[in-house]
């Protein structure tokens, strides 16, 4: 357990970050689209069940760049750095000692399949970002994977409560092919915004495009706007 001083510092940092982005986070289409483009009965967040153009799958397809990096837990680390006061490097033990969150959310792949109701367990991205005390000019995040993959999101998206660093899916350790030991999930954005085999969370002062964003995928990636390609 953290000392009182450390805990107080982290709580203060979290409150500051939340206050700074509250309005922006609630205004994004992914959180509360005034006119969501989807089908089916209203579901979580008052959205239709399925974003337009998606079909439900029970299977979980695998998409990667052709390599699945195997990182032994003894060598695994996660770096959180960039535009912040206290860059951090977590090893496996330190990561697992952080507060754990259980959530159930949907997974929407831009290649038109969606998985409903996936049970996840992991650490809130907002928590580790608050811990490094982002500078006031930090506004964007780049997620990096051990395979060299990158994907960018606004800080306001990254700190949503359902954006997690997950190590468990479907009540089992996250399989290598799905990004184990740890990946990011972004339930309110298309799934390419969640880096598998995540190695680094980089805070940025200006937006930079990640791997698919550079190759014509939408920078914003809102499933509820059918916002797939730029
Ligand atoms: N590191 C890494 N993360 C990645 C990818 C990748 O190639 N490398 N592919 C992305 C894409 S395009 C999608 S749709 C999802 C797929 O996750 P899955 O293979 O677990 O279904 O992971 C995303 N995260
Ligand atoms: Mo994808």
mmCIF file of C-alpha atoms and ligand atoms in Angstrom:
data_model
loop_
_atom_site.group_PDB
_atom_site.id
_atom_site.type_symbol
_atom_site.label_atom_id
_atom_site.label_comp_id
_atom_site.label_asym_id
_atom_site.label_seq_id
_atom_site.Cartn_x
_atom_site.Cartn_y
_atom_site.Cartn_z
ATOM 1 C CA UNK A 1 0.000 0.000 0.000
ATOM 2 C CA UNK A 2 1.238 3.457 -0.861
ATOM 3 C CA UNK A 3 2.189 5.935 1.855
ATOM 4 C CA UNK A 4 -0.371 8.620 2.730
ATOM 5 C CA UNK A 5 1.734 11.277 0.984
ATOM 6 C CA UNK A 6 1.940 9.285 -2.212
ATOM 7 C CA UNK A 7 -1.767 8.480 -2.113
ATOM 8 C CA UNK A 8 -2.680 12.106 -1.546
ATOM 9 C CA UNK A 9 -0.472 13.176 -4.442
ATOM 10 C CA UNK A 10 -2.061 10.619 -6.762
ATOM 11 C CA UNK A 11 -5.600 11.547 -5.715
ATOM 12 C CA UNK A 12 -4.865 15.236 -6.273
ATOM 13 C CA UNK A 13 -3.386 14.499 -9.686
ATOM 14 C CA UNK A 14 -6.429 12.422 -10.658
ATOM 15 C CA UNK A 15 -8.887 15.082 -9.577
ATOM 16 C CA UNK A 16 -6.968 17.743 -11.460
ATOM 17 C CA UNK A 17 -6.882 15.705 -14.645
ATOM 18 C CA UNK A 18 -10.551 14.815 -14.434
ATOM 19 C CA UNK A 19 -11.599 18.433 -13.873
ATOM 20 C CA UNK A 20 -9.475 19.584 -16.764
ATOM 21 C CA UNK A 21 -11.097 17.225 -19.256
ATOM 22 C CA UNK A 22 -14.587 16.728 -17.873
ATOM 23 C CA UNK A 23 -16.371 18.964 -20.357
ATOM 24 C CA UNK A 24 -14.413 17.681 -23.337
ATOM 25 C CA UNK A 25 -14.858 14.024 -22.387
ATOM 26 C CA UNK A 26 -18.598 14.385 -22.102
ATOM 27 C CA UNK A 27 -18.900 16.270 -25.370
ATOM 28 C CA UNK A 28 -17.319 13.595 -27.570
ATOM 29 C CA UNK A 29 -19.661 11.571 -29.794
ATOM 30 C CA UNK A 30 -18.428 8.321 -28.310
ATOM 31 C CA UNK A 31 -19.760 9.189 -24.883
ATOM 32 C CA UNK A 32 -23.096 10.752 -25.720
ATOM 33 C CA UNK A 33 -23.807 11.051 -29.392
ATOM 34 C CA UNK A 34 -26.892 13.176 -29.996
ATOM 35 C CA UNK A 35 -27.628 11.103 -33.077
ATOM 36 C CA UNK A 36 -25.880 7.732 -32.858
ATOM 37 C CA UNK A 37 -25.669 5.745 -36.084
ATOM 38 C CA UNK A 38 -26.536 2.226 -35.114
ATOM 39 C CA UNK A 39 -29.160 -0.490 -34.981
ATOM 40 C CA UNK A 40 -30.942 -2.489 -32.311
ATOM 41 C CA UNK A 41 -32.423 -1.615 -28.939
ATOM 42 C CA UNK A 42 -30.806 1.032 -26.746
ATOM 43 C CA UNK A 43 -27.892 -0.374 -24.825
ATOM 44 C CA UNK A 44 -25.106 0.997 -22.668
ATOM 45 C CA UNK A 45 -24.769 4.795 -22.535
ATOM 46 C CA UNK A 46 -28.213 4.939 -24.178
ATOM 47 C CA UNK A 47 -26.684 3.916 -27.512
ATOM 48 C CA UNK A 48 -28.268 1.507 -29.980
ATOM 49 C CA UNK A 49 -26.914 -1.984 -29.544
ATOM 50 C CA UNK A 50 -24.676 -2.067 -32.575
ATOM 51 C CA UNK A 51 -22.885 0.698 -34.470
ATOM 52 C CA UNK A 52 -23.893 1.004 -38.095
ATOM 53 C CA UNK A 53 -22.057 -1.359 -40.455
ATOM 54 C CA UNK A 54 -21.056 -3.828 -37.727
ATOM 55 C CA UNK A 55 -22.014 -7.484 -37.252
ATOM 56 C CA UNK A 56 -21.827 -9.404 -33.982
ATOM 57 C CA UNK A 57 -19.339 -12.234 -33.656
ATOM 58 C CA UNK A 58 -18.943 -14.755 -30.867
ATOM 59 C CA UNK A 59 -15.435 -15.610 -32.010
ATOM 60 C CA UNK A 60 -12.607 -13.205 -31.373
ATOM 61 C CA UNK A 61 -10.604 -12.633 -34.571
ATOM 62 C CA UNK A 62 -6.920 -11.707 -34.356
ATOM 63 C CA UNK A 63 -5.473 -8.681 -36.164
ATOM 64 C CA UNK A 64 -1.812 -7.768 -36.014
ATOM 65 C CA UNK A 65 1.088 -6.622 -38.153
ATOM 66 C CA UNK A 66 2.400 -10.146 -38.657
ATOM 67 C CA UNK A 67 4.389 -10.555 -35.452
ATOM 68 C CA UNK A 68 3.256 -11.403 -31.935
ATOM 69 C CA UNK A 69 6.046 -10.254 -29.613
ATOM 70 C CA UNK A 70 6.586 -12.569 -26.672
ATOM 71 C CA UNK A 71 7.647 -10.616 -23.616
ATOM 72 C CA UNK A 72 8.487 -12.679 -20.548
ATOM 73 C CA UNK A 73 6.946 -11.288 -17.378
ATOM 74 C CA UNK A 74 10.410 -10.812 -15.828
ATOM 75 C CA UNK A 75 11.351 -8.525 -18.690
ATOM 76 C CA UNK A 76 7.978 -6.861 -19.161
ATOM 77 C CA UNK A 77 7.717 -3.167 -18.406
ATOM 78 C CA UNK A 78 5.397 -0.301 -19.153
ATOM 79 C CA UNK A 79 6.770 3.226 -19.533
ATOM 80 C CA UNK A 80 4.572 6.290 -19.061
ATOM 81 C CA UNK A 81 6.457 9.405 -20.110
ATOM 82 C CA UNK A 82 6.523 12.444 -22.377
ATOM 83 C CA UNK A 83 4.906 15.736 -21.334
ATOM 84 C CA UNK A 84 4.704 15.028 -17.605
ATOM 85 C CA UNK A 85 6.412 15.866 -14.333
ATOM 86 C CA UNK A 86 7.154 12.318 -13.100
ATOM 87 C CA UNK A 87 7.772 9.761 -15.834
ATOM 88 C CA UNK A 88 7.254 6.222 -14.614
ATOM 89 C CA UNK A 89 8.435 2.741 -15.457
ATOM 90 C CA UNK A 90 6.326 -0.118 -14.120
ATOM 91 C CA UNK A 91 7.534 -3.695 -13.936
ATOM 92 C CA UNK A 92 5.101 -6.606 -13.733
ATOM 93 C CA UNK A 93 4.970 -6.583 -9.940
ATOM 94 C CA UNK A 94 4.405 -2.806 -9.713
ATOM 95 C CA UNK A 95 1.714 -2.969 -12.392
ATOM 96 C CA UNK A 96 -0.161 -5.704 -10.573
ATOM 97 C CA UNK A 97 0.040 -3.773 -7.298
ATOM 98 C CA UNK A 98 -1.986 -0.914 -8.821
ATOM 99 C CA UNK A 99 -5.719 -0.676 -8.202
ATOM 100 C CA UNK A 100 -7.507 -3.255 -10.372
ATOM 101 C CA UNK A 101 -10.777 -2.570 -12.165
ATOM 102 C CA UNK A 102 -13.333 -5.017 -13.531
ATOM 103 C CA UNK A 103 -15.503 -3.878 -16.406
ATOM 104 C CA UNK A 104 -17.700 -5.313 -19.127
ATOM 105 C CA UNK A 105 -17.648 -3.573 -22.491
ATOM 106 C CA UNK A 106 -18.118 -4.082 -26.204
ATOM 107 C CA UNK A 107 -15.282 -4.338 -28.732
ATOM 108 C CA UNK A 108 -15.827 -2.832 -32.184
ATOM 109 C CA UNK A 109 -13.323 -3.650 -34.930
ATOM 110 C CA UNK A 110 -13.240 -1.387 -37.971
ATOM 111 C CA UNK A 111 -13.216 -4.514 -40.172
ATOM 112 C CA UNK A 112 -16.958 -4.702 -39.238
ATOM 113 C CA UNK A 113 -17.142 -7.213 -36.400
ATOM 114 C CA UNK A 114 -18.173 -6.454 -32.834
ATOM 115 C CA UNK A 115 -17.906 -8.564 -29.689
ATOM 116 C CA UNK A 116 -20.508 -7.837 -27.021
ATOM 117 C CA UNK A 117 -20.107 -7.940 -23.272
ATOM 118 C CA UNK A 118 -16.460 -8.838 -22.874
ATOM 119 C CA UNK A 119 -15.459 -9.093 -19.209
ATOM 120 C CA UNK A 120 -12.105 -7.383 -18.638
ATOM 121 C CA UNK A 121 -9.817 -6.856 -15.673
ATOM 122 C CA UNK A 122 -6.976 -4.389 -15.509
ATOM 123 C CA UNK A 123 -5.769 -0.937 -14.559
ATOM 124 C CA UNK A 124 -7.366 2.325 -15.640
ATOM 125 C CA UNK A 125 -5.212 4.230 -18.115
ATOM 126 C CA UNK A 126 -6.422 7.372 -16.297
ATOM 127 C CA UNK A 127 -4.763 6.157 -13.107
ATOM 128 C CA UNK A 128 -1.289 5.658 -14.539
ATOM 129 C CA UNK A 129 -1.539 8.917 -16.478
ATOM 130 C CA UNK A 130 -2.550 10.830 -13.357
ATOM 131 C CA UNK A 131 0.368 9.240 -11.543
ATOM 132 C CA UNK A 132 2.933 10.834 -13.874
ATOM 133 C CA UNK A 133 1.341 14.299 -13.468
ATOM 134 C CA UNK A 134 0.773 15.416 -17.071
ATOM 135 C CA UNK A 135 1.933 18.933 -17.846
ATOM 136 C CA UNK A 136 -0.787 21.497 -18.515
ATOM 137 C CA UNK A 137 0.112 21.488 -22.209
ATOM 138 C CA UNK A 138 -0.239 17.685 -22.557
ATOM 139 C CA UNK A 139 -3.285 17.047 -24.771
ATOM 140 C CA UNK A 140 -2.635 13.834 -26.697
ATOM 141 C CA UNK A 141 -1.425 10.317 -26.056
ATOM 142 C CA UNK A 142 0.483 7.839 -28.198
ATOM 143 C CA UNK A 143 0.218 4.179 -27.242
ATOM 144 C CA UNK A 144 3.194 2.065 -28.322
ATOM 145 C CA UNK A 145 3.322 -1.737 -28.630
ATOM 146 C CA UNK A 146 6.235 -4.157 -28.329
ATOM 147 C CA UNK A 147 5.685 -4.970 -32.007
ATOM 148 C CA UNK A 148 6.372 -1.367 -33.041
ATOM 149 C CA UNK A 149 2.662 -0.542 -33.434
ATOM 150 C CA UNK A 150 1.504 2.939 -32.481
ATOM 151 C CA UNK A 151 -1.915 4.571 -32.175
ATOM 152 C CA UNK A 152 -2.887 8.058 -31.004
ATOM 153 C CA UNK A 153 -5.846 9.401 -29.019
ATOM 154 C CA UNK A 154 -6.700 12.713 -27.360
ATOM 155 C CA UNK A 155 -5.922 12.714 -23.631
ATOM 156 C CA UNK A 156 -9.660 13.300 -23.053
ATOM 157 C CA UNK A 157 -10.380 9.883 -24.615
ATOM 158 C CA UNK A 158 -7.503 8.081 -22.903
ATOM 159 C CA UNK A 159 -8.734 8.985 -19.425
ATOM 160 C CA UNK A 160 -12.295 7.720 -19.843
ATOM 161 C CA UNK A 161 -13.212 5.280 -17.082
ATOM 162 C CA UNK A 162 -13.601 2.296 -19.431
ATOM 163 C CA UNK A 163 -10.191 2.696 -21.097
ATOM 164 C CA UNK A 164 -8.142 -0.007 -19.424
ATOM 165 C CA UNK A 165 -4.761 -1.695 -19.482
ATOM 166 C CA UNK A 166 -6.143 -5.230 -19.429
ATOM 167 C CA UNK A 167 -4.338 -8.433 -18.470
ATOM 168 C CA UNK A 168 -7.496 -10.558 -18.214
ATOM 169 C CA UNK A 169 -10.299 -11.094 -20.737
ATOM 170 C CA UNK A 170 -13.198 -13.552 -20.529
ATOM 171 C CA UNK A 171 -11.923 -14.372 -16.999
ATOM 172 C CA UNK A 172 -8.662 -15.772 -18.398
ATOM 173 C CA UNK A 173 -5.179 -14.280 -18.735
ATOM 174 C CA UNK A 174 -5.093 -12.254 -21.935
ATOM 175 C CA UNK A 175 -3.801 -14.547 -24.688
ATOM 176 C CA UNK A 176 -0.627 -13.626 -26.543
ATOM 177 C CA UNK A 177 -2.466 -13.229 -29.854
ATOM 178 C CA UNK A 178 -4.804 -10.666 -28.294
ATOM 179 C CA UNK A 179 -1.935 -8.621 -26.868
ATOM 180 C CA UNK A 180 -0.992 -10.410 -23.670
ATOM 181 C CA UNK A 181 0.372 -9.886 -21.155
ATOM 182 C CA UNK A 182 -1.173 -6.392 -21.304
ATOM 183 C CA UNK A 183 -3.078 -4.424 -23.933
ATOM 184 C CA UNK A 184 -5.162 -1.266 -24.044
ATOM 185 C CA UNK A 185 -8.904 -1.324 -24.738
ATOM 186 C CA UNK A 186 -10.886 1.731 -25.931
ATOM 187 C CA UNK A 187 -14.526 0.541 -25.863
ATOM 188 C CA UNK A 188 -15.948 3.815 -27.143
ATOM 189 C CA UNK A 189 -13.585 3.944 -30.130
ATOM 190 C CA UNK A 190 -12.765 1.393 -32.818
ATOM 191 C CA UNK A 191 -10.483 -1.283 -31.444
ATOM 192 C CA UNK A 192 -7.364 -0.291 -33.394
ATOM 193 C CA UNK A 193 -7.034 2.575 -30.872
ATOM 194 C CA UNK A 194 -6.139 -0.044 -28.256
ATOM 195 C CA UNK A 195 -2.500 -1.141 -28.547
ATOM 196 C CA UNK A 196 -1.842 -4.814 -27.961
ATOM 197 C CA UNK A 197 1.436 -5.732 -26.164
ATOM 198 C CA UNK A 198 1.509 -2.175 -24.847
ATOM 199 C CA UNK A 199 4.991 -0.985 -23.928
ATOM 200 C CA UNK A 200 4.694 2.785 -23.577
ATOM 201 C CA UNK A 201 2.127 5.514 -23.006
ATOM 202 C CA UNK A 202 3.578 8.750 -24.317
ATOM 203 C CA UNK A 203 2.028 12.100 -23.380
ATOM 204 C CA UNK A 204 2.233 14.623 -26.203
ATOM 205 C CA UNK A 205 1.593 18.349 -26.528
ATOM 206 C CA UNK A 206 0.503 18.096 -30.173
ATOM 207 C CA UNK A 207 -1.248 15.359 -32.097
ATOM 208 C CA UNK A 208 0.803 12.827 -34.025
ATOM 209 C CA UNK A 209 -0.645 10.014 -36.108
ATOM 210 C CA UNK A 210 -0.094 6.382 -35.270
ATOM 211 C CA UNK A 211 0.417 3.427 -37.585
ATOM 212 C CA UNK A 212 -3.069 3.133 -39.099
ATOM 213 C CA UNK A 213 -3.877 6.809 -38.725
ATOM 214 C CA UNK A 214 -0.920 7.555 -41.014
ATOM 215 C CA UNK A 215 -2.340 5.057 -43.494
ATOM 216 C CA UNK A 216 -5.783 6.553 -43.925
ATOM 217 C CA UNK A 217 -7.708 5.385 -40.875
ATOM 218 C CA UNK A 218 -9.749 8.029 -39.111
ATOM 219 C CA UNK A 219 -7.884 10.023 -36.509
ATOM 220 C CA UNK A 220 -10.974 10.090 -34.269
ATOM 221 C CA UNK A 221 -12.417 6.577 -34.849
ATOM 222 C CA UNK A 222 -15.947 6.989 -33.456
ATOM 223 C CA UNK A 223 -17.975 3.801 -34.105
ATOM 224 C CA UNK A 224 -21.204 5.699 -33.436
ATOM 225 C CA UNK A 225 -20.423 8.036 -36.326
ATOM 226 C CA UNK A 226 -19.355 5.305 -38.747
ATOM 227 C CA UNK A 227 -16.067 7.198 -38.594
ATOM 228 C CA UNK A 228 -13.706 4.606 -40.059
ATOM 229 C CA UNK A 229 -11.431 6.208 -42.620
ATOM 230 C CA UNK A 230 -10.134 9.715 -43.087
HETATM 231 N N1 LIG B 1 0.412 -3.736 -30.922
HETATM 232 C C1 LIG B 1 -0.618 -3.853 -31.779
HETATM 233 N N2 LIG B 1 -1.836 -3.470 -31.348
HETATM 234 C C2 LIG B 1 -2.904 -3.574 -32.154
HETATM 235 C C3 LIG B 1 -2.775 -4.024 -33.482
HETATM 236 C C4 LIG B 1 -1.477 -4.409 -33.921
HETATM 237 O O1 LIG B 1 -1.272 -4.819 -35.080
HETATM 238 N N3 LIG B 1 -0.434 -4.313 -33.037
HETATM 239 N N4 LIG B 1 -3.904 -4.104 -34.296
HETATM 240 C C5 LIG B 1 -5.028 -3.256 -33.917
HETATM 241 C C6 LIG B 1 -6.227 -3.583 -34.655
HETATM 242 S S1 LIG B 1 -6.297 -3.063 -36.256
HETATM 243 C C7 LIG B 1 -7.329 -4.158 -34.032
HETATM 244 S S2 LIG B 1 -8.810 -4.319 -34.819
HETATM 245 C C8 LIG B 1 -7.213 -4.731 -32.675
HETATM 246 C C9 LIG B 1 -7.491 -6.213 -32.777
HETATM 247 O O2 LIG B 1 -7.391 -6.851 -31.544
HETATM 248 P P1 LIG B 1 -7.545 -8.435 -31.524
HETATM 249 O O3 LIG B 1 -6.469 -9.007 -32.406
HETATM 250 O O4 LIG B 1 -7.379 -8.820 -30.089
HETATM 251 O O5 LIG B 1 -8.900 -8.746 -32.043
HETATM 252 O O6 LIG B 1 -5.941 -4.528 -32.084
HETATM 253 C C10 LIG B 1 -5.317 -3.298 -32.421
HETATM 254 N N5 LIG B 1 -4.113 -3.188 -31.662
HETATM 255 MO MO1 LIG B 2 -8.533 -3.250 -36.902
#
